[in-house]
Amino acid sequence: MAKNDTTAENTQLKDIIAHAKEYGFVYPSSEIYDGLQAVYDYGAYGVELKNNLKRLWWESMTRLHDNIVGIDAAIFMHPTTWKASGHVDSFNDPMVDNKDSKKRYRADVLIEDKAAGYEKSGDLERAQSLLGAMGKLLEAEDLAGVHDLIVNEGIVCPISGTSNWTEVRQFNLMFSTQVGSVAEDTTTIYLRPETAQGIFVNFLNVQKTARMKVPFGIAQIGKAFRNEIVARQFIFRMREFEQMEMQFFVRPGTEMDWYKTWAATRVKWHLALGIPEDKIRKHDHEKLAHYANAAMDLEYEFPFGFKEVEGIHSRTDFDLKQHQEFSRKKQQYFDPEINQNYIPYVIETSIGADRLFLMTFCNAFVDEEVDGKQRTYLKFHPAIAPVKAAILPLVKKDGLPEKAREIVEALKYDFNIIYEEAASIGKRYTRQDLIGTPFCIAVDHQTLEDNMVTIRHRDTTAQERVPISELHARLSEACSFRRIFEKI
Ligand code: ATP
């Protein structure tokens, strides 16, 4: 596909969305009521894939690093948390409406898309200077300047085709709700817009009870909620999503070294998962958030262009300092090595489980022509594939189903296995290709005599004859996280 062929890109995304729905990965939420914008449900294979990705992240954080432990904090938090963190005052996106189409856009996204257009046409300098100009205006909170930039760049609404824009305004992304049973006694609280604050407010609890010494990290996976202005591009931008965040607490002054170390570690993680090197890139932020002294995105080349999958941020001591001030409880750590008390600095790695899912899905989606025939399959790494193996008796009689069931029994305690006997073997192979099952194991009449089965490999469609007694070891070897971890 030509890189700047937007129609082809849209078609590819459409194919991916259709495939995800048709084969049990992702459905629009409450679809029978026509769905809810930017909210999605995961199906039978989607939930398996997502759980595998979450487990892979969790184990690579908490098991591979003896100085990282996990927590699971509540979604609801004391409302002062969000005052201290700055979210009440400044968790805003700049929005702009087109007066003709009445459609609402994120002003920064419109400008970024324009810059991406320059980049695609080879004008890197113009792209950089546009992003730089936007960064400065946003930094200075010059919203009128952002509006002028949109107009001067000739950015038009993709629907109406006009540049008849309203002024640019800030829009707070937090959802609020009430706690308390009687009207007079209610308090407004927020659905957390990031999981990080649950880690910060527990910093001392974890440090003391798990006896951690700086440098150490706290990892968490959990839901976050943002009232996103532009809700499009499938599960790339959702209003309810899951984050996997790790806050790494370090001695002040060492944060830049740790920032670089974590950026390198995280890039390696994505490559180990099978993302090609030219599909992932680092992108330094033009505008730093109020809490950061350095920040970058790891971007993946989605069908709609390079976009953020993960953020790596040097958050300074901002959050702990703010919580110390607002709670009036000391958030200090005594460092026995240098005999000093200090508030640690923090490096954060933050990735959305859903965006990781989308990246993995896009990366795995293969739609190719082989010998004049179209073949679609999902090329997941076996360690994260939703189903590891399908056990398929060649026919529904002659004792083959019973033999196949014995194999299922032997494997199902350690692997997610499917048993299927309906339709021709070729059709059954195709069905497994479509959900990304790496191995199909066929049981035939010969199996009853020699206890050998045929393994058919998803990516090559090559077949080999293997003793039943070797299946467990084969699957263990292919599907173990170890094969990914060893590359990090
Ligand atoms: P963006 O610029 O795309 O809005 P962000 O910079 O606000 O993202 P962060 O606050 O750094 O994102 O969040 C960390 C990670 O959480 C992102 O890299 C992304 O993977 C995920 N994430 C953030 N917002 C969403 C969302 N609305 N839907 C799905 N995942 C999200």
Short mmCIF file of C-alpha atoms and ligand atoms in Angstrom, two decimals:
data_model
loop_
_atom_site.label_atom_id
_atom_site.label_comp_id
_atom_site.label_asym_id
_atom_site.label_seq_id
_atom_site.Cartn_x
_atom_site.Cartn_y
_atom_site.Cartn_z
CA MET A 1 0.00 0.00 0.00
CA ALA A 2 1.33 3.44 -0.87
CA LYS A 3 2.09 5.33 2.33
CA ASN A 4 0.32 8.52 1.31
CA ASP A 5 -2.71 6.83 -0.14
CA THR A 6 -5.30 7.93 2.39
CA THR A 7 -8.09 5.94 0.77
CA ALA A 8 -6.08 2.76 1.09
CA GLU A 9 -5.27 3.65 4.72
CA ASN A 10 -8.95 4.20 5.50
CA THR A 11 -9.82 0.95 3.83
CA GLN A 12 -7.22 -0.88 5.88
CA LEU A 13 -8.60 0.57 9.13
CA LYS A 14 -12.13 -0.30 8.03
CA ASP A 15 -11.04 -3.86 7.27
CA ILE A 16 -9.42 -4.12 10.69
CA ILE A 17 -12.52 -2.79 12.49
CA ALA A 18 -14.78 -5.14 10.53
CA HIS A 19 -12.50 -8.10 11.22
CA ALA A 20 -12.32 -7.29 14.94
CA LYS A 21 -16.11 -7.27 15.13
CA GLU A 22 -16.85 -10.24 12.91
CA TYR A 23 -14.39 -12.57 14.62
CA GLY A 24 -15.18 -11.79 18.26
CA PHE A 25 -12.52 -9.27 19.26
CA VAL A 26 -14.19 -5.85 19.68
CA TYR A 27 -17.82 -4.70 19.46
CA PRO A 28 -19.30 -1.23 19.81
CA SER A 29 -20.72 -0.89 23.33
CA SER A 30 -24.48 -1.45 23.76
CA GLU A 31 -24.74 -2.00 20.03
CA ILE A 32 -28.41 -3.02 20.08
CA TYR A 33 -29.12 0.60 21.08
CA ASP A 34 -26.87 1.85 18.25
CA GLY A 35 -23.78 2.00 20.42
CA LEU A 36 -22.24 4.63 22.65
CA GLN A 37 -19.62 6.81 21.04
CA ALA A 38 -16.02 5.96 21.89
CA VAL A 39 -16.96 3.06 24.18
CA TYR A 40 -16.26 -0.54 23.17
CA ASP A 41 -16.67 -4.09 24.48
CA TYR A 42 -14.23 -6.94 24.01
CA GLY A 43 -15.48 -10.30 22.73
CA ALA A 44 -14.41 -13.90 23.31
CA TYR A 45 -11.04 -13.63 21.58
CA GLY A 46 -10.55 -9.92 22.29
CA VAL A 47 -10.65 -10.42 26.03
CA GLU A 48 -8.09 -13.24 25.79
CA LEU A 49 -5.74 -11.10 23.70
CA LYS A 50 -6.16 -8.10 25.98
CA ASN A 51 -5.60 -10.17 29.12
CA ASN A 52 -2.46 -11.69 27.60
CA LEU A 53 -1.11 -8.22 26.75
CA LYS A 54 -1.87 -6.96 30.26
CA ARG A 55 -0.22 -10.00 31.82
CA LEU A 56 2.82 -9.59 29.59
CA TRP A 57 3.20 -5.95 30.66
CA TRP A 58 2.54 -6.75 34.32
CA GLU A 59 5.05 -9.58 34.46
CA SER A 60 7.71 -7.71 32.52
CA MET A 61 7.40 -4.87 35.04
CA THR A 62 6.99 -6.71 38.33
CA ARG A 63 8.85 -9.98 37.70
CA LEU A 64 11.73 -8.83 35.57
CA HIS A 65 12.54 -5.97 37.96
CA ASP A 66 12.98 -6.87 41.59
CA ASN A 67 12.57 -3.18 42.48
CA ILE A 68 9.07 -2.83 40.99
CA VAL A 69 5.90 -3.92 42.79
CA GLY A 70 2.24 -3.58 41.86
CA ILE A 71 -0.88 -2.06 43.37
CA ASP A 72 -4.56 -1.92 42.50
CA ALA A 73 -6.04 1.39 43.63
CA ALA A 74 -9.73 2.36 43.47
CA ILE A 75 -11.15 4.34 40.56
CA PHE A 76 -12.81 6.81 42.93
CA MET A 77 -10.42 8.98 44.90
CA HIS A 78 -10.77 11.83 47.34
CA PRO A 79 -11.71 14.89 45.24
CA THR A 80 -8.76 16.89 46.59
CA THR A 81 -6.48 14.45 44.74
CA TRP A 82 -7.47 16.10 41.46
CA LYS A 83 -7.01 19.61 42.79
CA ALA A 84 -3.52 18.71 43.95
CA SER A 85 -2.62 16.96 40.70
CA GLY A 86 -3.70 19.97 38.62
CA HIS A 87 -6.43 18.08 36.77
CA VAL A 88 -9.29 20.28 38.01
CA ASP A 89 -7.57 23.40 36.74
CA SER A 90 -5.69 22.23 33.72
CA PHE A 91 -6.70 18.82 32.40
CA ASN A 92 -8.05 20.53 29.33
CA ASP A 93 -7.92 20.07 25.61
CA PRO A 94 -8.25 23.04 23.27
CA MET A 95 -11.38 22.58 21.18
CA VAL A 96 -12.74 24.40 18.17
CA ASP A 97 -16.05 24.03 16.32
CA ASN A 98 -16.69 24.42 12.64
CA LYS A 99 -19.68 26.75 12.31
CA ASP A 100 -20.89 25.18 9.08
CA SER A 101 -20.72 21.47 9.89
CA LYS A 102 -21.23 22.03 13.65
CA LYS A 103 -18.53 19.44 14.22
CA ARG A 104 -16.14 19.79 17.14
CA TYR A 105 -12.41 19.18 16.84
CA ARG A 106 -9.34 19.26 19.02
CA ALA A 107 -7.39 22.28 17.82
CA ASP A 108 -4.02 20.59 18.43
CA VAL A 109 -5.09 17.48 16.51
CA LEU A 110 -6.13 19.57 13.48
CA ILE A 111 -2.69 21.21 13.48
CA GLU A 112 -0.88 17.91 14.03
CA ASP A 113 -2.73 16.38 11.09
CA LYS A 114 -1.69 19.33 8.94
CA ALA A 115 1.94 18.85 10.03
CA ALA A 116 1.69 15.12 9.26
CA GLY A 117 0.55 16.09 5.74
CA TYR A 118 3.67 18.26 5.28
CA GLU A 119 5.81 15.42 6.57
CA LYS A 120 4.27 12.94 4.15
CA SER A 121 4.92 15.23 1.23
CA GLY A 122 8.57 15.41 2.33
CA ASP A 123 8.49 18.94 3.83
CA LEU A 124 9.90 18.01 7.23
CA GLU A 125 11.06 21.52 7.98
CA ARG A 126 7.59 23.00 7.54
CA ALA A 127 6.09 20.22 9.67
CA GLN A 128 8.57 20.88 12.48
CA SER A 129 8.10 24.63 12.37
CA LEU A 130 4.30 24.27 12.51
CA LEU A 131 4.48 21.93 15.50
CA GLY A 132 6.99 24.23 17.17
CA ALA A 133 4.71 27.26 16.66
CA MET A 134 1.75 25.32 18.09
CA GLY A 135 3.81 24.17 21.08
CA LYS A 136 4.76 27.74 21.93
CA LEU A 137 1.19 29.04 21.64
CA LEU A 138 -0.21 26.23 23.81
CA GLU A 139 2.55 26.73 26.35
CA ALA A 140 1.60 30.44 26.58
CA GLU A 141 -2.11 29.45 26.63
CA ASP A 142 -2.58 31.78 23.68
CA LEU A 143 -5.80 30.29 22.35
CA ALA A 144 -6.46 33.20 19.98
CA GLY A 145 -3.02 32.52 18.51
CA VAL A 146 -3.93 28.84 18.04
CA HIS A 147 -7.10 29.93 16.22
CA ASP A 148 -5.08 32.24 13.93
CA LEU A 149 -2.60 29.45 13.23
CA ILE A 150 -5.45 27.17 12.11
CA VAL A 151 -6.86 29.85 9.83
CA ASN A 152 -3.46 30.96 8.44
CA GLU A 153 -2.54 27.36 7.67
CA GLY A 154 -5.73 27.08 5.63
CA ILE A 155 -6.97 24.15 7.73
CA VAL A 156 -10.53 23.29 6.75
CA CYS A 157 -13.19 21.07 8.31
CA PRO A 158 -13.09 17.69 6.54
CA ILE A 159 -16.90 17.64 6.52
CA SER A 160 -17.92 21.15 5.42
CA GLY A 161 -14.64 21.98 3.69
CA THR A 162 -14.71 25.50 5.18
CA SER A 163 -12.45 27.36 7.59
CA ASN A 164 -15.35 29.00 9.36
CA TRP A 165 -14.04 28.27 12.89
CA THR A 166 -15.28 29.40 16.30
CA GLU A 167 -12.76 30.68 18.79
CA VAL A 168 -10.60 28.03 20.48
CA ARG A 169 -11.76 27.14 24.01
CA GLN A 170 -10.48 24.88 26.76
CA PHE A 171 -12.56 21.82 27.67
CA ASN A 172 -12.01 19.81 30.89
CA LEU A 173 -11.87 16.10 30.19
CA MET A 174 -12.83 14.72 33.60
CA PHE A 175 -16.16 12.97 34.18
CA SER A 176 -17.79 13.77 37.50
CA THR A 177 -20.43 12.04 39.57
CA GLN A 178 -21.93 12.27 43.06
CA VAL A 179 -21.31 10.16 46.14
CA GLY A 180 -23.67 10.18 49.13
CA SER A 181 -27.25 8.99 49.47
CA VAL A 182 -29.14 12.20 50.24
CA ALA A 183 -29.10 15.23 48.01
CA GLU A 184 -27.84 17.67 50.68
CA ASP A 185 -25.06 15.36 51.64
CA THR A 186 -23.50 14.63 48.28
CA THR A 187 -19.97 15.34 47.15
CA THR A 188 -18.79 15.67 43.60
CA ILE A 189 -16.10 13.17 42.78
CA TYR A 190 -14.35 12.32 39.54
CA LEU A 191 -13.82 9.14 37.59
CA ARG A 192 -10.02 9.02 37.49
CA PRO A 193 -8.58 10.35 34.23
CA GLU A 194 -5.28 8.53 34.86
CA THR A 195 -4.22 5.73 37.16
CA ALA A 196 -1.00 7.47 38.22
CA GLN A 197 -2.52 9.42 41.12
CA GLY A 198 -3.56 6.17 42.83
CA ILE A 199 0.14 5.33 42.86
CA PHE A 200 1.29 8.71 44.16
CA VAL A 201 -1.11 8.81 47.09
CA ASN A 202 0.05 5.30 48.04
CA PHE A 203 3.74 6.04 47.61
CA LEU A 204 4.60 5.88 51.31
CA ASN A 205 2.24 2.98 52.04
CA VAL A 206 3.96 0.87 49.41
CA GLN A 207 7.48 2.06 50.19
CA LYS A 208 7.07 1.16 53.86
CA THR A 209 5.05 -2.03 53.65
CA ALA A 210 6.95 -3.59 50.75
CA ARG A 211 10.23 -2.23 52.21
CA MET A 212 11.31 -0.59 48.98
CA LYS A 213 14.45 1.50 48.58
CA VAL A 214 14.79 4.32 46.04
CA PRO A 215 15.13 3.75 43.11
CA PHE A 216 11.96 1.67 42.95
CA GLY A 217 8.77 1.51 40.94
CA ILE A 218 5.05 0.94 41.45
CA ALA A 219 3.03 -0.55 38.59
CA GLN A 220 -0.72 -0.51 38.10
CA ILE A 221 -3.27 -1.58 35.52
CA GLY A 222 -6.72 -0.06 35.68
CA LYS A 223 -9.55 1.83 34.08
CA ALA A 224 -9.33 5.54 33.32
CA PHE A 225 -12.00 7.85 31.93
CA ARG A 226 -11.74 10.94 29.74
CA ASN A 227 -14.50 12.89 28.08
CA GLU A 228 -12.58 13.04 24.81
CA ILE A 229 -13.67 15.74 22.37
CA VAL A 230 -12.77 13.82 19.26
CA ALA A 231 -13.84 10.27 19.59
CA ARG A 232 -12.82 8.47 16.43
CA GLN A 233 -10.33 5.96 15.13
CA PHE A 234 -11.93 2.99 16.85
CA ILE A 235 -10.30 1.97 20.15
CA PHE A 236 -7.45 4.44 19.66
CA ARG A 237 -9.34 7.13 21.55
CA MET A 238 -11.96 5.94 23.99
CA ARG A 239 -13.89 7.59 26.79
CA GLU A 240 -13.45 4.56 29.04
CA PHE A 241 -10.13 2.78 28.65
CA GLU A 242 -7.43 0.95 30.53
CA GLN A 243 -4.00 2.26 31.40
CA MET A 244 -0.88 0.39 32.40
CA GLU A 245 1.30 2.83 34.28
CA MET A 246 4.53 2.51 36.18
CA GLN A 247 5.90 5.30 38.34
CA PHE A 248 9.59 4.94 39.07
CA PHE A 249 10.84 6.91 42.10
CA VAL A 250 14.42 8.13 41.88
CA ARG A 251 16.91 10.31 43.70
CA PRO A 252 16.66 13.99 42.57
CA GLY A 253 19.31 14.73 39.97
CA THR A 254 19.32 11.20 38.54
CA GLU A 255 16.02 11.56 36.69
CA MET A 256 17.43 12.26 33.23
CA ASP A 257 19.52 9.08 33.27
CA TRP A 258 16.49 7.06 34.36
CA TYR A 259 14.34 8.78 31.75
CA LYS A 260 16.71 7.60 29.02
CA THR A 261 16.99 4.12 30.52
CA TRP A 262 13.22 3.67 30.64
CA ALA A 263 12.74 5.02 27.13
CA ALA A 264 15.26 2.47 25.82
CA THR A 265 13.72 -0.38 27.85
CA ARG A 266 10.24 0.36 26.61
CA VAL A 267 11.31 0.54 22.97
CA LYS A 268 12.97 -2.87 23.37
CA TRP A 269 9.74 -4.22 24.86
CA HIS A 270 7.76 -3.24 21.77
CA LEU A 271 10.38 -4.69 19.43
CA ALA A 272 10.39 -7.94 21.44
CA LEU A 273 6.63 -8.14 20.91
CA GLY A 274 7.27 -8.21 17.18
CA ILE A 275 6.76 -4.57 16.18
CA PRO A 276 9.13 -3.82 13.25
CA GLU A 277 11.77 -1.20 14.00
CA ASP A 278 10.61 1.15 11.24
CA LYS A 279 7.04 1.15 12.59
CA ILE A 280 7.91 2.59 15.98
CA ARG A 281 9.54 5.92 16.71
CA LYS A 282 10.23 8.32 19.56
CA HIS A 283 8.67 11.75 19.48
CA ASP A 284 9.69 14.46 21.95
CA HIS A 285 6.80 16.61 23.20
CA GLU A 286 6.50 20.11 21.77
CA LYS A 287 4.55 21.24 24.83
CA LEU A 288 5.46 19.87 28.24
CA ALA A 289 2.64 19.15 30.69
CA HIS A 290 2.63 21.25 33.84
CA TYR A 291 4.32 18.46 35.82
CA ALA A 292 7.07 17.40 33.40
CA ASN A 293 10.66 18.43 32.68
CA ALA A 294 11.03 15.97 29.80
CA ALA A 295 8.49 13.90 27.89
CA MET A 296 8.29 11.73 24.82
CA ASP A 297 5.76 9.56 23.07
CA LEU A 298 6.49 6.21 21.55
CA GLU A 299 4.54 6.27 18.32
CA TYR A 300 3.43 3.39 16.12
CA GLU A 301 2.54 3.71 12.48
CA PHE A 302 -1.18 2.95 12.53
CA PRO A 303 -3.12 2.85 9.24
CA PHE A 304 -3.94 6.52 10.03
CA GLY A 305 -0.30 7.54 10.56
CA PHE A 306 2.28 7.61 13.36
CA LYS A 307 0.40 8.10 16.65
CA GLU A 308 1.17 7.79 20.36
CA VAL A 309 0.98 4.37 21.96
CA GLU A 310 2.93 5.07 25.11
CA GLY A 311 4.12 8.14 27.00
CA ILE A 312 7.38 8.37 28.92
CA HIS A 313 7.46 11.34 31.22
CA SER A 314 9.88 12.80 33.71
CA ARG A 315 7.33 14.12 36.21
CA THR A 316 9.86 15.71 38.60
CA ASP A 317 8.70 15.83 42.25
CA PHE A 318 5.58 17.72 41.19
CA ASP A 319 2.93 15.17 42.18
CA LEU A 320 4.36 14.13 45.55
CA LYS A 321 5.06 17.76 46.44
CA GLN A 322 1.51 18.76 45.58
CA HIS A 323 0.07 15.90 47.64
CA GLN A 324 2.32 16.88 50.54
CA GLU A 325 1.02 20.43 50.34
CA PHE A 326 -2.67 19.59 49.94
CA SER A 327 -2.75 16.72 52.47
CA ARG A 328 -0.26 18.33 54.88
CA LYS A 329 1.36 14.90 55.20
CA LYS A 330 5.05 14.58 54.51
CA GLN A 331 5.79 12.62 51.34
CA GLN A 332 9.49 12.28 51.98
CA TYR A 333 11.83 9.37 51.75
CA PHE A 334 14.88 8.91 53.97
CA ASP A 335 17.77 7.73 51.82
CA PRO A 336 20.12 5.78 54.09
CA GLU A 337 22.90 5.81 51.50
CA ILE A 338 23.28 9.57 51.55
CA ASN A 339 21.69 10.18 54.93
CA GLN A 340 19.13 12.61 53.53
CA ASN A 341 15.40 13.15 53.39
CA TYR A 342 13.93 14.13 50.06
CA ILE A 343 10.85 13.95 47.88
CA PRO A 344 11.78 11.53 45.09
CA TYR A 345 11.61 12.48 41.42
CA VAL A 346 9.46 10.31 39.19
CA ILE A 347 9.82 8.75 35.76
CA GLU A 348 6.55 7.48 34.39
CA THR A 349 5.88 4.96 31.65
CA SER A 350 2.24 5.00 30.62
CA ILE A 351 0.62 2.85 27.98
CA GLY A 352 -3.03 2.27 27.16
CA ALA A 353 -3.99 -1.41 27.12
CA ASP A 354 -6.51 -0.67 24.37
CA ARG A 355 -4.01 1.21 22.21
CA LEU A 356 -1.53 -1.59 22.70
CA PHE A 357 -4.30 -3.96 21.63
CA LEU A 358 -4.95 -1.90 18.50
CA MET A 359 -1.25 -1.72 17.66
CA THR A 360 -0.89 -5.48 18.14
CA PHE A 361 -3.96 -6.14 16.05
CA CYS A 362 -2.87 -3.83 13.19
CA ASN A 363 0.60 -5.35 13.27
CA ALA A 364 -0.79 -8.88 13.15
CA PHE A 365 -3.37 -8.30 10.44
CA VAL A 366 -2.24 -9.97 7.21
CA ASP A 367 -4.38 -9.90 4.12
CA GLU A 368 -2.40 -11.35 1.24
CA GLU A 369 -2.75 -13.10 -2.03
CA VAL A 370 -1.16 -16.53 -2.21
CA ASP A 371 -1.30 -18.45 -5.54
CA GLY A 372 -4.15 -16.27 -6.73
CA LYS A 373 -6.15 -16.82 -3.53
CA GLN A 374 -6.81 -14.23 -0.85
CA ARG A 375 -5.69 -15.30 2.62
CA THR A 376 -6.40 -13.32 5.81
CA TYR A 377 -4.85 -14.24 9.13
CA LEU A 378 -3.71 -12.68 12.39
CA LYS A 379 -0.03 -13.19 12.96
CA PHE A 380 0.06 -12.83 16.76
CA HIS A 381 3.14 -13.91 18.66
CA PRO A 382 2.06 -17.33 20.07
CA ALA A 383 2.60 -16.04 23.62
CA ILE A 384 -0.18 -13.47 23.24
CA ALA A 385 -2.46 -15.28 20.76
CA PRO A 386 -5.98 -15.66 22.24
CA VAL A 387 -6.11 -19.39 21.44
CA LYS A 388 -2.88 -21.38 21.41
CA ALA A 389 -4.04 -24.48 19.57
CA ALA A 390 -7.14 -25.94 17.94
CA ILE A 391 -7.60 -29.71 18.19
CA LEU A 392 -9.36 -30.98 15.09
CA PRO A 393 -10.48 -34.58 14.46
CA LEU A 394 -10.40 -35.18 10.70
CA VAL A 395 -13.87 -36.75 10.77
CA LYS A 396 -16.65 -36.93 13.37
CA LYS A 397 -16.53 -40.72 13.70
CA ASP A 398 -14.26 -43.79 13.99
CA GLY A 399 -13.05 -42.81 17.47
CA LEU A 400 -11.26 -39.66 16.23
CA PRO A 401 -13.33 -37.22 18.36
CA GLU A 402 -12.58 -39.30 21.47
CA LYS A 403 -8.85 -39.28 20.71
CA ALA A 404 -8.95 -35.52 20.06
CA ARG A 405 -10.77 -34.94 23.36
CA GLU A 406 -8.00 -36.82 25.16
CA ILE A 407 -5.51 -34.34 23.73
CA VAL A 408 -7.68 -31.41 24.82
CA GLU A 409 -7.77 -32.88 28.34
CA ALA A 410 -3.98 -33.14 28.41
CA LEU A 411 -3.42 -29.55 27.30
CA LYS A 412 -6.32 -27.45 28.59
CA TYR A 413 -4.97 -26.87 32.10
CA ASP A 414 -2.00 -24.97 30.75
CA PHE A 415 -3.18 -23.52 27.44
CA ASN A 416 -6.28 -21.95 25.96
CA ILE A 417 -7.38 -24.70 23.57
CA ILE A 418 -10.29 -24.99 21.14
CA TYR A 419 -11.90 -28.27 20.04
CA GLU A 420 -13.71 -28.20 16.72
CA GLU A 421 -15.23 -30.96 14.62
CA ALA A 422 -17.68 -29.15 12.33
CA ALA A 423 -16.93 -28.46 8.63
CA SER A 424 -14.06 -29.56 6.45
CA ILE A 425 -10.54 -29.45 7.83
CA GLY A 426 -9.65 -26.66 5.37
CA LYS A 427 -12.53 -24.48 6.60
CA ARG A 428 -11.53 -25.15 10.19
CA TYR A 429 -7.93 -24.08 9.44
CA THR A 430 -9.27 -20.87 7.91
CA ARG A 431 -11.43 -20.13 10.96
CA GLN A 432 -8.40 -20.49 13.23
CA ASP A 433 -6.30 -18.26 10.93
CA LEU A 434 -8.91 -15.54 11.28
CA ILE A 435 -8.57 -15.48 15.07
CA GLY A 436 -4.80 -15.93 14.99
CA THR A 437 -4.42 -19.44 16.45
CA PRO A 438 -0.77 -20.34 15.84
CA PHE A 439 -1.20 -24.14 15.79
CA CYS A 440 -3.89 -26.46 14.42
CA ILE A 441 -3.53 -30.05 15.56
CA ALA A 442 -5.27 -32.58 13.32
CA VAL A 443 -6.17 -36.07 14.54
CA ASP A 444 -6.58 -38.67 11.77
CA HIS A 445 -6.98 -42.44 11.47
CA GLN A 446 -3.21 -42.93 11.55
CA THR A 447 -3.17 -41.20 14.96
CA LEU A 448 -5.07 -44.15 16.46
CA GLU A 449 -2.25 -46.42 15.41
CA ASP A 450 0.92 -44.38 15.99
CA ASN A 451 -0.14 -41.64 18.45
CA MET A 452 1.16 -38.99 16.04
CA VAL A 453 -0.77 -35.86 14.98
CA THR A 454 -0.32 -33.26 12.27
CA ILE A 455 0.59 -29.76 13.42
CA ARG A 456 -0.29 -27.09 10.89
CA HIS A 457 1.54 -23.79 11.39
CA ARG A 458 -0.54 -20.63 10.90
CA ASP A 459 2.05 -18.34 9.27
CA THR A 460 3.58 -20.76 6.79
CA THR A 461 0.70 -23.27 6.58
CA ALA A 462 3.48 -25.89 6.72
CA GLN A 463 2.50 -29.21 8.29
CA GLU A 464 4.54 -31.68 10.30
CA ARG A 465 3.91 -34.98 12.02
CA VAL A 466 4.55 -34.93 15.78
CA PRO A 467 4.06 -37.47 18.62
CA ILE A 468 1.19 -36.54 20.97
CA SER A 469 3.62 -36.89 23.86
CA GLU A 470 5.60 -33.90 22.55
CA LEU A 471 2.67 -31.49 22.19
CA HIS A 472 2.79 -30.06 25.69
CA ALA A 473 6.50 -29.29 25.49
CA ARG A 474 6.14 -27.80 22.00
CA LEU A 475 3.34 -25.47 23.07
CA SER A 476 5.16 -24.50 26.27
CA GLU A 477 8.23 -23.54 24.30
CA ALA A 478 6.36 -21.55 21.64
CA CYS A 479 3.85 -19.82 23.91
CA SER A 480 6.03 -18.92 26.85
CA PHE A 481 6.47 -15.23 27.75
CA ARG A 482 10.07 -16.17 28.29
CA ARG A 483 10.67 -15.97 24.55
CA ILE A 484 9.63 -12.32 24.61
CA PHE A 485 11.28 -11.47 27.92
CA GLU A 486 14.65 -12.78 26.77
CA LYS A 487 14.76 -10.08 24.10
CA ILE A 488 14.15 -7.16 26.46
P1 ATP B 1 -3.35 11.81 23.44
O1 ATP B 1 -2.37 12.91 23.14
O2 ATP B 1 -3.44 10.76 22.37
O3 ATP B 1 -4.68 12.30 23.92
P2 ATP B 1 -2.22 11.72 26.02
O4 ATP B 1 -0.88 12.31 25.76
O5 ATP B 1 -3.28 12.53 26.64
O6 ATP B 1 -2.76 11.03 24.68
P3 ATP B 1 -1.40 10.26 28.29
O7 ATP B 1 -2.14 11.11 29.22
O8 ATP B 1 0.08 10.38 28.21
O9 ATP B 1 -2.02 10.40 26.83
O10 ATP B 1 -1.83 8.77 28.55
C1 ATP B 1 -0.94 7.69 28.47
C2 ATP B 1 -1.43 6.61 27.55
O11 ATP B 1 -2.79 6.26 27.83
C3 ATP B 1 -1.42 7.01 26.08
O12 ATP B 1 -0.15 6.82 25.52
C4 ATP B 1 -2.44 6.07 25.49
O13 ATP B 1 -1.86 4.80 25.21
C5 ATP B 1 -3.44 5.90 26.62
N1 ATP B 1 -4.60 6.76 26.39
C6 ATP B 1 -4.74 8.06 26.73
N2 ATP B 1 -5.94 8.51 26.38
C7 ATP B 1 -6.60 7.46 25.81
C8 ATP B 1 -7.91 7.30 25.25
N3 ATP B 1 -8.77 8.29 25.23
N4 ATP B 1 -8.24 6.08 24.77
C9 ATP B 1 -7.37 5.04 24.80
N5 ATP B 1 -6.14 5.14 25.32
C10 ATP B 1 -5.75 6.33 25.82
#
